[in-house]
Every structure is written in C-alpha cells, then in structure tokens.
Coordinates of C-alpha atoms in Angstrom, one line a residue:
Chain A
M1 CA 86.0 18.6 53.3
K2 CA 86.0 21.3 50.6
S3 CA 86.0 24.9 51.5
Q4 CA 82.8 26.7 50.9
R5 CA 83.7 30.3 51.2
R6 CA 80.7 32.7 50.7
T7 CA 81.1 36.5 50.7
L8 CA 78.9 38.3 53.1
N9 CA 77.4 41.7 52.8
T10 CA 77.6 44.4 55.5
T11 CA 74.3 43.3 57.0
A12 CA 75.3 39.7 57.3
C13 CA 78.3 40.9 58.7
L14 CA 76.5 43.0 61.5
C15 CA 74.0 39.8 62.3
A16 CA 77.4 37.8 63.0
G17 CA 78.4 40.7 65.3
L18 CA 75.0 40.9 67.0
Q19 CA 75.0 37.2 67.2
R20 CA 78.5 37.1 69.1
E21 CA 76.9 39.9 71.6
L22 CA 73.7 37.8 72.5
L23 CA 76.0 34.4 72.8
L24 CA 78.2 36.4 75.1
A25 CA 75.2 37.4 77.2
L26 CA 74.0 33.9 77.2
R27 CA 77.5 32.7 78.4
S28 CA 77.9 35.2 81.3
P29 CA 74.3 36.0 82.3
G30 CA 75.4 37.6 85.4
N31 CA 76.4 40.7 83.3
T32 CA 72.8 40.8 82.1
I33 CA 70.9 39.8 85.2
N34 CA 72.5 42.0 87.9
P35 CA 71.7 45.1 86.6
L36 CA 68.2 43.8 86.2
M37 CA 68.3 42.8 89.9
F38 CA 69.6 46.1 91.0
F39 CA 66.7 48.0 89.1
I40 CA 64.2 46.1 90.9
I41 CA 66.0 46.2 94.3
A42 CA 66.9 50.0 94.2
V43 CA 63.1 50.6 93.3
S44 CA 61.5 48.6 95.7
L45 CA 63.7 50.4 98.4
F46 CA 61.6 53.6 98.0
P47 CA 58.4 52.1 99.2
L48 CA 60.2 50.5 102.1
G49 CA 62.2 53.6 103.0
G50 CA 59.7 56.4 102.3
G51 CA 56.6 55.0 103.7
A52 CA 53.6 53.4 101.9
D53 CA 51.6 56.6 101.4
T54 CA 50.1 55.9 97.9
A55 CA 49.8 59.4 97.0
Y56 CA 53.5 60.2 98.0
L57 CA 54.7 57.2 96.1
S58 CA 52.8 57.8 92.8
S59 CA 54.2 61.5 92.7
I60 CA 57.8 60.3 93.1
A61 CA 57.3 57.2 91.0
P62 CA 58.3 58.5 87.5
G63 CA 61.5 60.2 88.8
V64 CA 62.4 57.0 90.9
I65 CA 61.8 54.7 87.9
W66 CA 63.8 56.8 85.6
V67 CA 66.8 57.6 87.8
T68 CA 66.9 54.0 88.8
A69 CA 66.9 53.1 84.9
L70 CA 69.7 55.4 84.1
L71 CA 72.0 53.9 87.3
A72 CA 71.2 50.4 86.0
V73 CA 72.0 51.3 82.4
M74 CA 75.4 52.7 83.6
L75 CA 75.9 49.6 85.7
S76 CA 75.1 47.4 82.7
M77 CA 77.9 49.3 80.4
E78 CA 80.7 47.7 82.3
S79 CA 80.5 44.6 80.4
L80 CA 80.2 45.9 77.3
F81 CA 83.9 46.4 76.1
R82 CA 85.6 44.9 79.1
S83 CA 86.0 41.5 77.8
D84 CA 87.0 42.3 74.3
Y85 CA 89.4 44.8 75.6
E86 CA 91.1 42.3 78.1
D87 CA 91.4 39.3 75.4
G88 CA 92.4 41.6 72.5
S89 CA 89.1 41.3 70.3
L90 CA 89.0 44.9 70.4
E91 CA 92.0 45.3 68.5
Q92 CA 90.8 42.8 65.8
L93 CA 87.5 44.8 65.7
L94 CA 89.3 48.1 65.1
L95 CA 91.6 46.3 62.3
S96 CA 88.7 44.9 60.7
P97 CA 87.6 45.8 57.1
Q98 CA 84.0 46.4 57.8
P99 CA 82.9 49.7 58.7
L100 CA 83.5 50.3 62.4
Y101 CA 80.6 52.5 62.9
F102 CA 78.0 50.0 62.0
Q103 CA 79.9 47.1 63.8
L104 CA 79.7 49.2 66.9
L105 CA 76.2 50.0 66.2
A106 CA 75.4 46.3 66.2
K107 CA 77.3 45.7 69.5
V108 CA 75.3 48.3 71.4
F109 CA 72.1 47.3 69.8
G110 CA 72.9 43.8 71.1
H111 CA 73.7 45.0 74.5
W112 CA 70.6 46.9 74.5
L113 CA 68.5 43.9 73.4
V114 CA 69.8 42.0 76.5
T115 CA 69.9 44.8 79.2
G116 CA 67.7 47.6 78.1
L117 CA 64.9 46.0 76.6
P118 CA 64.1 43.4 79.6
L119 CA 64.4 46.6 81.9
V120 CA 61.5 48.3 79.8
L121 CA 59.6 45.0 80.2
L122 CA 60.2 44.8 83.7
T123 CA 59.0 48.5 84.5
P124 CA 55.0 47.8 84.7
L125 CA 55.7 45.6 87.8
L126 CA 57.7 48.4 89.4
G127 CA 54.9 50.9 88.4
L128 CA 52.6 48.8 90.6
M129 CA 55.0 48.7 93.4
L130 CA 55.2 52.6 93.5
S131 CA 51.4 52.8 92.9
L132 CA 51.8 54.4 89.4
P133 CA 48.3 55.5 88.3
V134 CA 47.1 53.5 85.2
A135 CA 47.3 56.3 82.7
G136 CA 51.2 56.6 83.3
Y137 CA 52.3 53.2 82.4
M138 CA 52.1 53.4 78.5
P139 CA 54.1 56.9 78.3
L140 CA 56.5 55.4 80.9
M141 CA 57.3 52.5 78.8
L142 CA 57.5 54.4 75.6
G143 CA 59.7 57.0 77.0
L144 CA 62.0 54.1 78.4
L145 CA 61.9 52.4 75.1
L146 CA 62.9 55.6 73.4
G147 CA 65.4 56.7 76.1
T148 CA 67.4 53.5 76.9
P149 CA 68.9 53.1 73.9
T150 CA 70.2 56.7 73.9
L151 CA 71.4 56.1 77.5
N152 CA 73.2 52.7 76.3
L153 CA 74.8 54.9 73.5
I154 CA 76.2 57.5 75.6
G155 CA 77.3 55.0 78.2
A156 CA 79.2 53.3 75.6
I157 CA 81.3 56.4 74.8
G158 CA 82.1 56.8 78.5
M159 CA 82.9 53.0 78.6
A160 CA 85.0 53.0 75.6
L161 CA 87.0 55.9 76.8
T162 CA 87.5 54.3 80.5
V163 CA 87.9 50.6 79.4
G164 CA 91.8 50.8 79.6
L165 CA 91.4 51.8 83.5
S166 CA 91.0 48.9 86.0
R167 CA 88.4 50.6 88.0
S168 CA 86.3 52.8 85.6
G169 CA 83.0 52.6 87.7
L170 CA 83.1 56.0 89.2
L171 CA 84.8 58.0 86.5
L172 CA 82.3 56.3 84.1
A173 CA 79.4 57.7 86.2
V174 CA 80.9 61.2 86.6
L175 CA 81.6 61.4 82.6
V176 CA 78.2 60.1 81.6
L177 CA 75.6 61.1 84.1
P178 CA 75.7 64.6 83.1
L179 CA 75.3 63.8 79.3
S180 CA 71.9 61.8 80.3
I181 CA 70.2 65.0 82.0
P182 CA 68.0 65.7 79.0
V183 CA 67.0 62.1 78.3
L184 CA 65.9 62.0 82.1
V185 CA 64.1 65.4 82.0
F186 CA 62.1 64.4 79.2
G187 CA 61.6 60.9 79.8
A188 CA 60.2 61.6 83.4
G189 CA 58.3 64.5 81.9
V190 CA 56.5 62.4 79.4
V191 CA 54.9 60.6 82.7
D192 CA 54.2 63.7 84.5
A193 CA 52.5 65.1 81.2
A194 CA 50.4 62.0 80.9
L195 CA 49.3 61.8 84.5
N196 CA 48.2 65.7 84.5
G197 CA 46.3 64.9 81.3
L198 CA 48.5 66.7 78.8
P199 CA 49.5 65.4 75.3
V200 CA 52.5 63.4 75.5
A201 CA 53.5 63.1 71.7
G202 CA 55.6 66.3 71.5
L203 CA 57.9 64.9 74.4
L204 CA 58.1 61.5 73.0
A205 CA 59.3 63.1 69.7
V206 CA 62.2 65.1 71.6
L207 CA 63.0 61.7 72.9
G208 CA 63.2 60.2 69.8
A209 CA 65.1 63.1 68.1
I210 CA 67.7 62.6 70.8
L211 CA 67.9 58.9 70.1
A212 CA 68.3 59.5 66.4
L213 CA 71.1 62.2 67.2
A214 CA 72.7 59.6 69.5
L215 CA 72.6 57.0 66.7
S216 CA 73.9 59.1 64.0
L217 CA 77.1 60.5 66.4
A218 CA 77.8 58.3 69.2
P219 CA 79.3 55.2 67.0
L220 CA 81.9 57.8 65.9
A221 CA 82.7 58.9 69.3
I222 CA 82.7 55.5 70.6
G223 CA 85.1 54.5 67.8
A224 CA 87.4 57.3 68.3
A225 CA 87.6 56.7 72.1
L226 CA 88.2 52.8 71.4
R227 CA 91.2 53.7 69.4
I228 CA 92.7 55.8 72.2
S229 CA 92.0 53.1 74.9
V230 CA 93.5 50.3 72.8
N231 CA 96.9 52.7 72.5
Chain B
M1 CA 107.4 47.3 47.2
M2 CA 104.1 46.5 48.6
F3 CA 104.5 47.9 52.2
A4 CA 107.1 50.7 53.2
A5 CA 107.9 52.8 56.0
T6 CA 109.5 56.2 55.6
N7 CA 111.3 58.2 58.2
L8 CA 109.4 56.8 61.1
F9 CA 109.8 58.2 64.5
C10 CA 108.3 57.2 67.8
E11 CA 108.9 58.6 71.3
R12 CA 107.4 57.0 74.3
D13 CA 107.7 58.6 77.8
E14 CA 109.8 61.1 76.7
R15 CA 112.2 58.4 75.4
V16 CA 112.9 57.9 71.5
L17 CA 112.1 54.4 70.6
F18 CA 113.5 54.7 66.9
S19 CA 114.0 57.7 64.7
H20 CA 115.0 57.7 60.8
L21 CA 113.7 54.4 60.4
D22 CA 113.1 53.4 56.8
F23 CA 112.4 49.9 55.7
S24 CA 110.3 48.1 52.9
I25 CA 109.1 44.6 52.4
A26 CA 108.3 43.1 49.1
A27 CA 106.1 40.3 48.2
G28 CA 108.2 36.8 49.2
E29 CA 110.0 38.5 52.1
V30 CA 110.4 38.0 55.6
L31 CA 111.3 40.6 58.0
Q32 CA 112.4 39.9 61.8
V33 CA 112.5 42.9 63.8
Q34 CA 114.9 42.4 66.6
G35 CA 115.8 44.3 70.0
A36 CA 116.2 43.9 73.5
N37 CA 113.0 43.9 75.9
G38 CA 111.6 47.4 75.9
S39 CA 113.5 48.4 72.9
G40 CA 109.9 49.2 71.0
K41 CA 109.2 45.9 68.8
T42 CA 105.7 45.7 69.8
T43 CA 105.0 49.5 69.4
L44 CA 106.6 49.3 66.2
L45 CA 104.3 46.4 65.0
R46 CA 101.4 48.2 66.5
I47 CA 102.3 51.4 64.6
L48 CA 102.8 49.3 61.3
C49 CA 99.3 47.7 61.7
G50 CA 97.2 50.9 62.4
L51 CA 96.7 50.5 66.1
N52 CA 99.0 53.0 67.4
P53 CA 98.7 56.6 65.7
D54 CA 101.6 58.3 67.7
Y55 CA 104.2 58.3 65.2
S56 CA 105.5 60.9 62.4
G57 CA 106.8 59.5 59.2
E58 CA 104.8 57.8 56.5
I59 CA 103.9 54.2 56.1
S60 CA 102.5 53.2 52.7
W61 CA 100.8 50.3 51.2
A62 CA 100.9 49.7 47.5
G63 CA 102.3 53.5 47.3
Q64 CA 99.5 54.9 49.2
D65 CA 99.5 56.3 52.7
V66 CA 97.7 53.5 54.8
Q67 CA 95.8 56.4 56.9
N68 CA 94.0 57.1 53.4
I69 CA 93.2 53.5 52.6
R70 CA 92.6 52.2 56.1
E71 CA 89.8 49.7 55.2
T72 CA 91.8 48.3 52.0
F73 CA 94.6 48.0 53.9
N74 CA 92.9 46.2 56.7
R75 CA 91.4 43.6 54.2
H76 CA 95.3 42.9 53.1
M77 CA 96.8 42.8 56.6
F78 CA 96.7 40.1 59.5
Y79 CA 97.7 41.2 62.9
L80 CA 98.7 38.6 65.7
G81 CA 99.2 40.5 68.9
H82 CA 100.1 39.5 72.4
S83 CA 96.6 39.0 73.3
P84 CA 95.0 36.2 71.7
A85 CA 91.8 37.7 70.6
I86 CA 89.7 34.8 71.8
N87 CA 86.7 35.1 73.8
K88 CA 87.5 32.5 76.4
T89 CA 83.4 31.9 77.1
L90 CA 82.8 31.0 73.5
T91 CA 83.9 28.1 71.4
P92 CA 86.7 28.0 68.8
L93 CA 84.1 27.6 66.1
Q94 CA 82.2 30.8 67.6
N95 CA 85.4 32.8 67.9
L96 CA 86.5 31.8 64.5
R97 CA 83.1 32.5 62.8
W98 CA 82.9 36.2 64.0
Y99 CA 86.6 36.7 63.0
C100 CA 85.5 35.3 59.4
A101 CA 82.3 37.5 59.7
S102 CA 84.2 40.8 60.6
H103 CA 86.4 40.0 57.3
G104 CA 83.3 39.7 55.3
F105 CA 82.8 35.9 54.5
S106 CA 81.6 32.7 56.1
D107 CA 83.1 29.2 55.7
D108 CA 82.5 26.8 58.3
A109 CA 84.4 24.0 56.6
A110 CA 87.5 26.2 56.3
I111 CA 87.2 26.8 59.9
F112 CA 87.0 22.9 60.7
M113 CA 90.0 22.2 58.3
A114 CA 92.0 24.9 60.1
L115 CA 91.1 23.8 63.5
A116 CA 92.3 20.1 62.4
E117 CA 95.5 21.5 61.0
L118 CA 96.4 22.7 64.4
G119 CA 95.5 19.5 66.0
L120 CA 92.3 20.7 67.7
V121 CA 90.0 18.0 66.2
G122 CA 87.2 17.4 68.9
Y123 CA 87.8 20.8 70.4
E124 CA 85.6 22.8 67.9
N125 CA 82.5 23.3 70.5
I126 CA 84.4 23.1 73.8
P127 CA 84.6 26.8 75.6
C128 CA 88.2 28.0 75.2
Y129 CA 88.4 28.5 78.9
Q130 CA 88.6 24.7 79.2
M131 CA 91.7 24.6 77.1
S132 CA 95.3 24.9 77.8
A133 CA 97.1 28.2 76.9
G134 CA 98.9 26.7 74.0
Q135 CA 95.7 25.2 72.6
Q136 CA 94.2 28.7 73.0
R137 CA 97.1 30.0 71.1
R138 CA 96.3 27.6 68.4
V139 CA 92.8 28.6 68.2
S140 CA 94.3 32.1 67.7
L141 CA 96.7 30.8 64.9
A142 CA 93.8 29.1 63.2
R143 CA 93.1 32.8 62.1
L144 CA 96.3 32.8 60.0
L145 CA 94.9 29.9 58.0
L146 CA 91.6 31.6 57.4
A147 CA 92.7 35.1 56.7
Q148 CA 93.2 35.9 52.9
A149 CA 95.8 38.6 53.9
Q150 CA 99.1 39.3 51.9
L151 CA 101.0 41.1 54.5
W152 CA 101.2 39.2 58.1
I153 CA 102.3 41.2 61.1
L154 CA 103.2 38.7 64.0
D155 CA 104.1 39.7 67.4
E156 CA 105.8 36.8 69.3
P157 CA 103.9 34.1 67.3
F158 CA 105.9 31.4 69.1
T159 CA 104.7 31.9 72.6
A160 CA 103.4 29.1 74.3
L161 CA 103.6 26.8 71.4
D162 CA 105.4 23.3 71.9
K163 CA 108.2 22.3 69.7
Q164 CA 106.0 20.7 67.3
G165 CA 103.6 23.5 66.9
V166 CA 106.9 26.1 66.5
T167 CA 108.2 23.8 63.6
E168 CA 104.6 23.6 62.1
L169 CA 104.3 27.6 62.2
E170 CA 107.7 28.2 60.8
G171 CA 106.7 25.9 57.9
R172 CA 103.7 28.3 57.5
I173 CA 105.5 31.3 57.7
A174 CA 108.1 29.9 54.8
A175 CA 105.3 28.8 52.7
K176 CA 103.5 32.1 52.9
A177 CA 107.0 33.7 51.9
K178 CA 107.2 31.1 48.9
A179 CA 103.6 31.9 47.7
G180 CA 103.8 35.6 47.6
G181 CA 103.2 36.9 51.1
A182 CA 105.1 39.2 53.1
I183 CA 105.9 38.7 56.8
I184 CA 107.0 41.0 59.6
L185 CA 107.6 39.3 62.8
T186 CA 109.0 39.8 66.2
T187 CA 110.5 36.6 68.2
H188 CA 113.1 35.9 70.7
H189 CA 113.3 32.3 69.4
A190 CA 116.1 31.3 67.1
L191 CA 114.2 31.3 63.9
Q192 CA 114.8 28.4 61.5
L193 CA 113.0 29.1 58.4
N194 CA 114.2 27.6 54.9
C195 CA 113.9 31.1 53.2
P196 CA 115.9 34.2 53.5
V197 CA 115.2 36.5 56.5
R198 CA 116.2 40.0 56.6
V199 CA 116.8 41.6 59.8
I200 CA 116.0 45.0 61.5
N201 CA 117.7 45.7 64.9
L202 CA 116.0 48.3 67.0
D203 CA 118.9 48.6 69.3
T204 CA 121.7 49.2 66.8
L205 CA 119.5 51.4 64.6
I206 CA 119.3 53.9 67.7
G207 CA 123.1 54.1 67.6
A208 CA 123.0 54.7 63.9
A209 CA 120.8 57.2 64.1
K210 CA 123.2 59.6 66.5

C-alpha cells in the first residue's frame, strides 16, 4: 500500500472532530439517552405531584420545561470531557497544531447535536403533558433552540474547570447554574409573552445575542480552563 | 540547536524539583532524562511539551520562545505521555483518523501500514477495550509512525510492551535520530540504542545547583 497523505483544511479537521464526537455518542448511548430520560421523567412528575388542574399546569409549564431542560443539559455535560481527560486525549487536543478555539467549538456543537437538539424536539410531547396552550409551542421550541447551545457552552466552561475532580456534579451545578439565569429568564419569558399575545421577536433576539456572545467567548474560557485542569 | 531550555526552574508542593537547568538538543541527538521516582521527570517533560505552564526560565524552538510560536511548535513536536490518548470505545482506525485530522492531514493507507508495522493487522476495526494493555500501547505508538514531528518527547515509552516491542521501538528511536530527529525520553529500562545517548540526571542536578 502506498501512502496517500492529503492535507486537510481547518474545516475538514473540524468535521473530523465533530464526527468523533458523534461516534462517541453512538458507542456510549447512555451518555445521551440518560439526560433525555431525566428530562421526560422530571417534567412528567409535575402533573403527578401538582394535580391535574389544566389551568394550573399550563401556567407553570414554561418555567417547568425550561428549568428541567437546564438541569438536563447540566447532567449531559458530565460526559463532555470526562473520557478524554481520563484517557489522555485531552492532552493531545491541547497539543494539536489546529486552533483550539474551533476544535472546542466543534466538540461542544457535536455534543449539542446529540443531547440538546433531541431535547428541543421532545418538548412538544412535554408541552402536551403540561397542557401548554397551542400558542406556546413554537416560541418554546424556538427559545430552546437558541438557549440550549448557550447552556451547553456555559456548562462546558464549568465542566472544563471541574473535570480534574473525581466528583464534579454538585460543584458544576453551583458554578454554572447562576450563569444560566439570563437564558432561563428570557427563555421562559418568550413563552409567557406568546401566551399573553405579546410580540416575542425581541426576546428571541436577546436569546440570540446571548448565544452569539457565548459562541465568541466561551471557547476561549473552555480552553483556558482545560489547560488548568490537565496540569 | 533546535530545542533548548535555559535556566529552567520548577517547584511543586513547596519542593524544588529542579533549578538552573540548562540543556539543548540538536538534530540527530537522543537525550535521556534520568532520576528516581518523584524526581520530576514527567513534570519536566510536560513542561517541555507545553502542558505544564508552572515554570520559570525559557524554552526555545529554533531560536524562538515556544510560548510565542505554540502552533508551529506543536506541528513539529510529538508527545507520548503516560496515558495512551486512545479512546477505548473507538477502534484503532477511528482513533488514529482523529489524531491525523487534528494534525491537519488524512491518510488511511498510512494508518493501515502503521498498524501493520506494530503487529495489529486484523485489529483495525475492533474496539480498543477488547485489546490487551500492550496492544493498546501499540495503537498509541502507531501515532509515532504517523506524526511528522522532528522532536519526540516520550515519557516511559516502553511501558507494557513485550521484549520484541521494546527492541522494535529502540530501533525506531535510533532510526529517527539518524534521520535527523531529536528525541527526549525517560525510561527505567536499560536503553540499548545503537546511537549515542546523552543523559541528564535530575537527582545529581539538584546537588549541583546547591
């Protein structure tokens, strides 16, 4: 066999990183399915515990779905850097000549594709469970579509800081949940506004702006945190 | 001199691991870092490759401080650490493809050749968790054959290898030095290379610095 070395541009390298992330998700399905199961089960506890009063359920629906989504995202972050840290792949990632910023962005995006996106797609089912009025579905899903990537990026910073600790779960929550408050406030606000017949474009734009901010700054923070953690 | 460290100092947990450490390595040289357990060999190697920033002094590559030319330096440097950097749920082929891509190239033929050279024919598509520790180490070492680095930094490269594997790796290190590469390594195994080896001993160095 003859060597057929092809030089790859940065985009192709990022696709390889993304492909690896998806392969890993396929090989350990528990890491992606468990947070989703948590999301479904935790939301379904509210009608069971809070009574079947439709008006009451629909009034708490936006908040319940957003808070549970936030917690499910935090749970899913645990697997983002854990195996790479333990087997040393993280060291190789930090020593790779490709720009770390884009490699981390590809990694978090891959993680969002297998955890965040399915979560967004599941929300209509949960909306039904909480008798969310029809007008609320579209704003809820759009809000989550813009909000969950931000939560993933913020969670990745916390995970990068705590990956060196054997039990990072609670510390991760303490570090990350306060930073997620703006997303939560505007995300649940979008649904409330829609249910009251108010325009939602402005609130969605704020969520988009927060996402843009996270996309541009979070990978830098994740990189710096990882360099501290591998040391 | 392609790679040099000047006045290197490192302290860990209020204990000085080394101070006033100066050395350089040119193309074609092999440098072995010796020292007892806990003398700071791994720390030194991690400082040299850029994973550990807790040092003072200067490390330079081709006359420039590595902190200023990190991506260029990473392109020319290969680091093999204690951990294999092999994901056990993926196959050797998938692991090595990612390694190649993160270094900016794709070459499946070379991956198959590298795995064949390390005696892993038929294991290309088997998840690494089904392999023995020695075989996983060999997958990790396959990266040596794929990387086009001039400087190899190897931390205990002979761990978990059988006798034949050790001999083959020694041959590869000597060949790399002959081809103009530079190798810095630590090992507790008695090296038998058919090329000159320089030695830095971290234990006696501390004595010398006092």
